[in-house]
Backbone as ProteinMPNN parsed JSONL, in Angstrom:
{"seq_chain_A": "MDSVFQELLTWLHEVFVQQFDGWVLLGFVAQMFFTMRFVVQWVASERAKRSVVPIAFWFFSLGGGTLLLIYAIARRDPVFIAGQGLGLFIYIRNLWLIANERKAAMSKVD", "coords_chain_A": {"N_chain_A": [[69.757, 70.968, 100.286], [72.058, 69.819, 101.317], [73.459, 69.307, 98.999], [74.208, 71.871, 98.091], [75.863, 72.651, 100.186], [77.841, 70.696, 99.937], [78.854, 71.339, 97.401], [79.908, 73.85, 97.989], [81.918, 73.138, 99.843], [83.545, 71.605, 98.145], [84.326, 73.561, 96.299], [85.744, 75.335, 98.044], [87.834, 73.605, 98.795], [89.105, 73.19, 96.313], [89.955, 75.823, 95.74], [91.447, 76.702, 98.037], [93.065, 74.546, 98.838], [93.858, 72.659, 96.76], [95.004, 74.415, 94.905], [97.064, 75.49, 96.318], [100.319, 76.667, 96.576], [103.753, 77.748, 96.364], [103.477, 80.33, 95.312], [100.908, 81.091, 96.072], [101.285, 81.102, 98.824], [103.139, 83.236, 98.975], [101.413, 85.261, 98.121], [99.6, 85.338, 100.285], [101.345, 86.13, 102.365], [102.093, 88.63, 101.387], [99.6, 89.893, 101.458], [99.235, 89.94, 104.198], [101.215, 91.791, 104.949], [100.143, 94.042, 103.727], [97.758, 94.317, 105.134], [98.775, 94.858, 107.679], [99.617, 97.479, 107.461], [97.329, 98.988, 107.795], [96.684, 98.291, 110.388], [98.866, 99.367, 111.901], [98.45, 102.047, 111.334], [95.929, 102.485, 112.448], [96.402, 101.911, 115.195], [98.337, 103.894, 115.794], [96.779, 106.188, 115.37], [94.781, 105.853, 117.299], [96.3, 106.055, 119.634], [97.209, 108.703, 119.438], [94.855, 110.013, 119.405], [93.84, 111.191, 117.152], [93.75, 111.341, 113.548], [96.453, 109.681, 112.163], [99.26, 109.032, 110.116], [101.666, 106.894, 110.293], [105.219, 106.394, 109.594], [105.732, 103.691, 109.355], [103.447, 102.735, 108.126], [103.858, 103.396, 105.43], [106.111, 101.861, 104.851], [105.144, 99.241, 105.254], [103.226, 99.331, 103.247], [104.851, 99.57, 100.973], [106.356, 97.168, 101.15], [104.295, 95.172, 101.141], [102.985, 95.9, 98.743], [105.036, 95.486, 96.852], [105.478, 92.706, 97.084], [102.904, 91.82, 96.398], [102.819, 92.741, 93.766], [104.786, 91.136, 92.566], [103.52, 88.67, 92.906], [101.207, 89.147, 91.348], [102.36, 89.441, 88.813], [103.398, 86.876, 88.456], [101.005, 85.484, 88.34], [99.98, 86.562, 86.089], [98.111, 88.704, 85.882], [96.679, 91.387, 84.564], [95.179, 93.587, 85.573], [95.652, 93.587, 88.325], [98.448, 93.846, 88.267], [98.771, 96.424, 87.139], [97.465, 97.982, 89.092], [98.949, 97.482, 91.492], [101.494, 98.221, 90.64], [101.254, 101.009, 90.14], [100.619, 101.855, 92.717], [103.058, 101.41, 94.055], [104.698, 103.522, 93.176], [103.466, 105.664, 94.48], [103.861, 104.978, 97.201], [106.662, 104.975, 97.378], [107.17, 107.632, 96.704], [105.977, 108.987, 98.876], [107.614, 108.073, 100.987], [110.006, 109.215, 100.124], [109.383, 111.959, 100.317], [109.06, 112.136, 103.098], [111.671, 111.506, 103.928], [113.07, 113.69, 102.828], [111.898, 115.76, 104.293], [112.769, 115.138, 106.857], [115.542, 115.442, 106.516], [115.663, 118.185, 106.025], [114.753, 119.145, 108.468], [116.804, 118.254, 110.118], [118.956, 119.738, 109.151], [118.29, 122.279, 110.003], [118.644, 122.067, 112.685], [121.38, 121.855, 112.994]], "CA_chain_A": [[70.684, 71.801, 101.043], [73.318, 69.09, 101.41], [74.133, 69.462, 97.721], [74.798, 73.2, 98.08], [76.95, 72.605, 101.152], [78.899, 69.876, 99.345], [79.464, 72.141, 96.337], [80.707, 74.888, 98.641], [83.114, 72.476, 100.364], [84.377, 71.248, 96.992], [84.914, 74.807, 95.804], [86.747, 75.769, 99.016], [88.976, 72.696, 98.69], [89.802, 73.5, 95.058], [90.559, 77.154, 95.799], [92.392, 76.891, 99.136], [93.943, 73.393, 99.08], [94.439, 72.141, 95.522], [95.802, 75.447, 94.235], [98.089, 76.021, 97.213], [101.714, 76.471, 96.197], [104.596, 78.831, 96.85], [102.946, 81.623, 94.893], [99.769, 81.409, 96.936], [101.878, 81.456, 100.114], [103.644, 84.596, 98.806], [100.244, 86.137, 98.082], [99.09, 85.502, 101.652], [102.32, 86.937, 103.11], [101.937, 89.993, 100.877], [98.339, 90.432, 101.968], [99.45, 90.204, 105.615], [101.917, 93.071, 105.002], [99.207, 95.09, 103.344], [96.835, 94.474, 106.252], [99.501, 95.453, 108.799], [99.71, 98.936, 107.318], [96.127, 99.561, 108.401], [96.775, 98.062, 111.836], [99.757, 100.361, 112.503], [97.812, 103.357, 111.204], [94.842, 102.533, 113.421], [96.987, 101.986, 116.544], [98.935, 105.227, 115.947], [95.694, 107.165, 115.472], [94.143, 105.684, 118.611], [97.204, 106.6, 120.657], [97.267, 110.159, 119.288], [93.474, 110.527, 119.455], [93.598, 111.91, 115.898], [94.196, 110.541, 112.409], [97.899, 109.739, 111.988], [99.812, 108.057, 109.175], [103.063, 106.722, 110.671], [106.123, 105.963, 108.528], [105.587, 102.236, 109.193], [102.37, 102.53, 107.155], [104.418, 103.453, 104.085], [107.0, 100.713, 104.666], [104.291, 98.065, 105.043], [102.631, 99.504, 101.919], [105.884, 99.257, 99.994], [106.645, 95.726, 101.222], [103.125, 94.425, 100.67], [102.764, 96.214, 97.331], [106.065, 94.822, 96.054], [105.18, 91.269, 97.063], [101.683, 91.612, 95.62], [103.155, 92.928, 92.353], [105.453, 89.9, 92.151], [102.452, 87.663, 92.836], [100.35, 89.466, 90.199], [103.129, 89.135, 87.604], [103.433, 85.411, 88.335], [99.653, 85.055, 87.973], [99.669, 87.209, 84.809], [96.854, 89.43, 86.058], [96.997, 92.763, 84.164], [94.523, 94.571, 86.44], [96.394, 93.552, 89.575], [99.784, 94.377, 87.97], [98.647, 97.874, 86.984], [97.101, 98.572, 90.381], [100.064, 97.421, 92.434], [102.605, 98.997, 90.086], [100.99, 102.425, 90.401], [100.711, 102.063, 94.162], [104.462, 101.467, 94.468], [105.18, 104.888, 92.96], [102.904, 106.507, 95.536], [104.522, 104.647, 98.466], [108.046, 105.45, 97.288], [107.138, 109.102, 96.735], [105.709, 109.418, 100.249], [108.829, 107.836, 101.765], [110.964, 110.218, 99.663], [108.979, 113.227, 100.93], [109.365, 112.037, 104.53], [113.133, 111.587, 104.062], [113.452, 115.082, 102.571], [111.433, 116.562, 105.427], [113.674, 114.867, 107.986], [116.832, 116.066, 106.202], [115.496, 119.624, 106.208], [114.654, 119.389, 109.909], [118.143, 118.03, 110.698], [119.832, 120.843, 108.77], [117.903, 123.424, 110.826], [119.179, 121.814, 114.021], [122.837, 122.085, 112.954]], "C_chain_A": [[72.046, 71.128, 101.168], [74.14, 69.247, 100.136], [74.859, 70.81, 97.64], [76.016, 73.238, 99.012], [78.13, 71.807, 100.595], [79.615, 70.626, 98.215], [80.356, 73.234, 96.913], [82.006, 74.291, 99.195], [84.075, 72.085, 99.24], [85.075, 72.477, 96.441], [86.012, 75.303, 96.739], [88.003, 74.904, 98.95], [89.792, 72.989, 97.429], [90.576, 74.815, 95.161], [91.673, 77.227, 96.84], [93.356, 75.731, 99.361], [94.635, 72.957, 97.788], [95.35, 73.154, 94.829], [96.985, 75.923, 95.061], [99.485, 75.642, 96.735], [102.511, 77.642, 96.757], [104.082, 80.205, 96.488], [101.754, 82.046, 95.744], [100.275, 81.801, 98.324], [102.425, 82.886, 100.056], [102.49, 85.595, 98.806], [99.661, 86.384, 99.462], [100.038, 86.336, 102.508], [102.199, 88.4, 102.687], [100.674, 90.639, 101.424], [98.456, 90.744, 103.453], [100.181, 91.549, 105.789], [100.951, 94.214, 104.728], [98.213, 95.357, 104.465], [97.514, 95.17, 107.429], [99.608, 96.962, 108.678], [98.491, 99.604, 107.936], [96.137, 99.387, 109.913], [97.667, 99.125, 112.475], [99.158, 101.767, 112.402], [96.711, 103.518, 112.245], [95.386, 102.697, 114.837], [97.587, 103.372, 116.782], [97.861, 106.297, 116.112], [94.993, 107.071, 116.821], [95.006, 106.278, 119.715], [97.223, 108.125, 120.632], [95.895, 110.819, 119.438], [93.165, 111.457, 118.282], [94.108, 111.024, 114.766], [95.686, 110.772, 112.158], [98.295, 108.684, 110.96], [101.302, 107.918, 109.508], [103.909, 106.216, 109.507], [106.021, 104.457, 108.292], [104.479, 101.899, 108.194], [102.944, 102.461, 105.747], [105.381, 102.297, 103.827], [106.206, 99.416, 104.481], [103.615, 98.139, 103.677], [103.621, 99.107, 100.837], [106.196, 97.764, 99.97], [105.502, 94.887, 100.683], [102.864, 94.653, 99.194], [103.769, 95.532, 96.417], [105.785, 93.329, 95.947], [103.92, 90.971, 96.256], [101.929, 91.816, 94.124], [103.856, 91.682, 91.811], [104.428, 88.786, 91.965], [101.586, 87.887, 91.597], [101.054, 89.164, 88.883], [103.165, 87.63, 87.381], [102.083, 84.861, 87.886], [99.194, 85.652, 86.645], [98.323, 87.937, 84.833], [97.096, 90.913, 85.749], [96.367, 93.831, 85.056], [95.296, 94.708, 87.751], [97.794, 94.141, 89.383], [99.725, 95.898, 87.881], [98.357, 98.554, 88.322], [98.261, 98.595, 91.361], [101.258, 98.229, 91.943], [102.442, 100.486, 90.353], [101.127, 102.734, 91.885], [102.144, 102.192, 94.637], [105.048, 102.858, 94.273], [104.704, 105.823, 94.072], [103.618, 106.248, 96.864], [105.948, 105.174, 98.482], [108.084, 106.974, 97.377], [106.887, 109.604, 98.152], [106.924, 109.205, 101.14], [109.908, 108.851, 101.397], [110.662, 111.58, 100.307], [109.3, 113.242, 102.425], [110.868, 112.173, 104.757], [113.612, 113.02, 103.841], [113.061, 116.002, 103.726], [112.352, 116.373, 106.634], [115.04, 115.489, 107.752], [116.762, 117.568, 106.442], [115.439, 119.955, 107.697], [116.02, 119.233, 110.578], [119.093, 119.187, 110.344], [119.511, 122.109, 109.549], [118.481, 123.31, 112.22], [120.664, 122.151, 114.071], [123.147, 123.517, 112.904]], "O_chain_A": [[73.075, 71.801, 101.13], [75.368, 69.311, 100.186], [75.996, 70.876, 97.173], [77.061, 73.788, 98.664], [79.284, 72.2, 100.764], [80.837, 70.552, 98.093], [81.434, 73.507, 96.385], [83.075, 74.878, 99.031], [85.29, 72.224, 99.384], [86.271, 72.444, 96.15], [87.099, 75.656, 96.281], [89.117, 75.421, 99.042], [91.022, 73.03, 97.475], [91.721, 74.902, 94.717], [92.743, 77.764, 96.553], [94.38, 75.915, 100.019], [95.863, 72.895, 97.733], [96.357, 72.777, 94.232], [97.821, 76.679, 94.566], [99.793, 74.47, 96.52], [101.988, 78.436, 97.54], [104.231, 81.149, 97.264], [101.613, 83.219, 96.093], [99.748, 82.732, 98.933], [102.204, 83.667, 100.981], [102.585, 86.656, 99.424], [99.27, 87.507, 99.78], [99.585, 87.165, 103.297], [102.203, 89.298, 103.528], [100.688, 91.808, 101.81], [97.851, 91.704, 103.93], [99.823, 92.346, 106.656], [100.956, 95.228, 105.426], [97.864, 96.51, 104.718], [96.89, 95.986, 108.106], [99.682, 97.658, 109.691], [98.608, 100.672, 108.537], [95.648, 100.252, 110.64], [97.284, 99.727, 113.479], [99.349, 102.585, 113.302], [96.583, 104.579, 112.855], [94.891, 103.528, 115.598], [97.377, 103.964, 117.841], [98.023, 107.216, 116.914], [94.65, 108.091, 117.419], [94.496, 106.93, 120.627], [97.251, 108.766, 121.683], [95.795, 112.038, 119.581], [92.352, 112.376, 118.39], [94.825, 110.054, 115.014], [96.126, 111.905, 111.965], [97.74, 107.586, 110.935], [102.113, 108.728, 109.058], [103.374, 105.672, 108.541], [106.201, 103.992, 107.167], [104.561, 100.889, 107.495], [102.577, 101.587, 104.962], [105.462, 101.803, 102.702], [106.561, 98.587, 103.643], [103.449, 97.114, 103.016], [103.272, 98.393, 99.897], [106.291, 97.163, 98.9], [105.713, 93.993, 99.864], [102.555, 93.71, 98.465], [103.414, 95.055, 95.339], [105.845, 92.754, 94.861], [103.87, 89.988, 95.516], [101.314, 91.139, 93.301], [103.545, 91.228, 90.71], [104.47, 88.05, 90.979], [101.266, 86.94, 90.879], [100.425, 88.686, 87.939], [102.986, 87.158, 86.259], [102.025, 83.884, 87.139], [98.136, 85.287, 86.133], [97.509, 87.798, 83.919], [97.657, 91.627, 86.58], [96.972, 94.881, 85.27], [95.556, 95.817, 88.218], [98.277, 94.865, 90.253], [100.548, 96.584, 88.487], [98.947, 99.587, 88.639], [98.525, 99.619, 91.99], [101.957, 98.853, 92.741], [103.397, 101.152, 90.752], [101.689, 103.763, 92.26], [102.43, 102.995, 95.526], [105.814, 103.327, 95.114], [105.461, 106.671, 94.545], [103.947, 107.195, 97.579], [106.394, 105.75, 99.474], [108.943, 107.536, 98.056], [107.529, 110.561, 98.584], [107.24, 110.063, 101.965], [110.649, 109.302, 102.269], [111.569, 112.265, 100.78], [109.76, 114.255, 102.953], [111.296, 112.874, 105.673], [114.465, 113.51, 104.582], [113.809, 116.911, 104.087], [112.671, 117.329, 107.341], [115.644, 116.013, 108.688], [117.69, 118.156, 106.997], [116.021, 120.948, 108.133], [116.357, 119.986, 111.492], [119.938, 119.564, 111.155], [120.396, 122.944, 109.738], [118.775, 124.315, 112.866], [121.151, 122.673, 115.074], [124.318, 123.894, 112.865]]}, "name": "protein", "num_of_chains": 1, "seq": "MDSVFQELLTWLHEVFVQQFDGWVLLGFVAQMFFTMRFVVQWVASERAKRSVVPIAFWFFSLGGGTLLLIYAIARRDPVFIAGQGLGLFIYIRNLWLIANERKAAMSKVD"}
């Protein structure tokens, strides 16, 4: 059992300590942004007592997705690059739709 535990500690050290550099730090910051989008969505839904997707969700998605794409490009990971690249189009499109909706609402007020 000690051998398994020692191997696990060695692996954790290699993955989380030896590999740590600026790119890994960027990856963690990006992941924090991505996680925050779910936090703001959850809090907004709890307050409204219904499922809500606030605009902050899309901004955190865009910020986290952009940083994760940069990280994926630096790591040369084609699966991660494709996934994050496609996601950015979706986030930008949703923000565009929200902006258009707000412009239309403002023009009705005038």
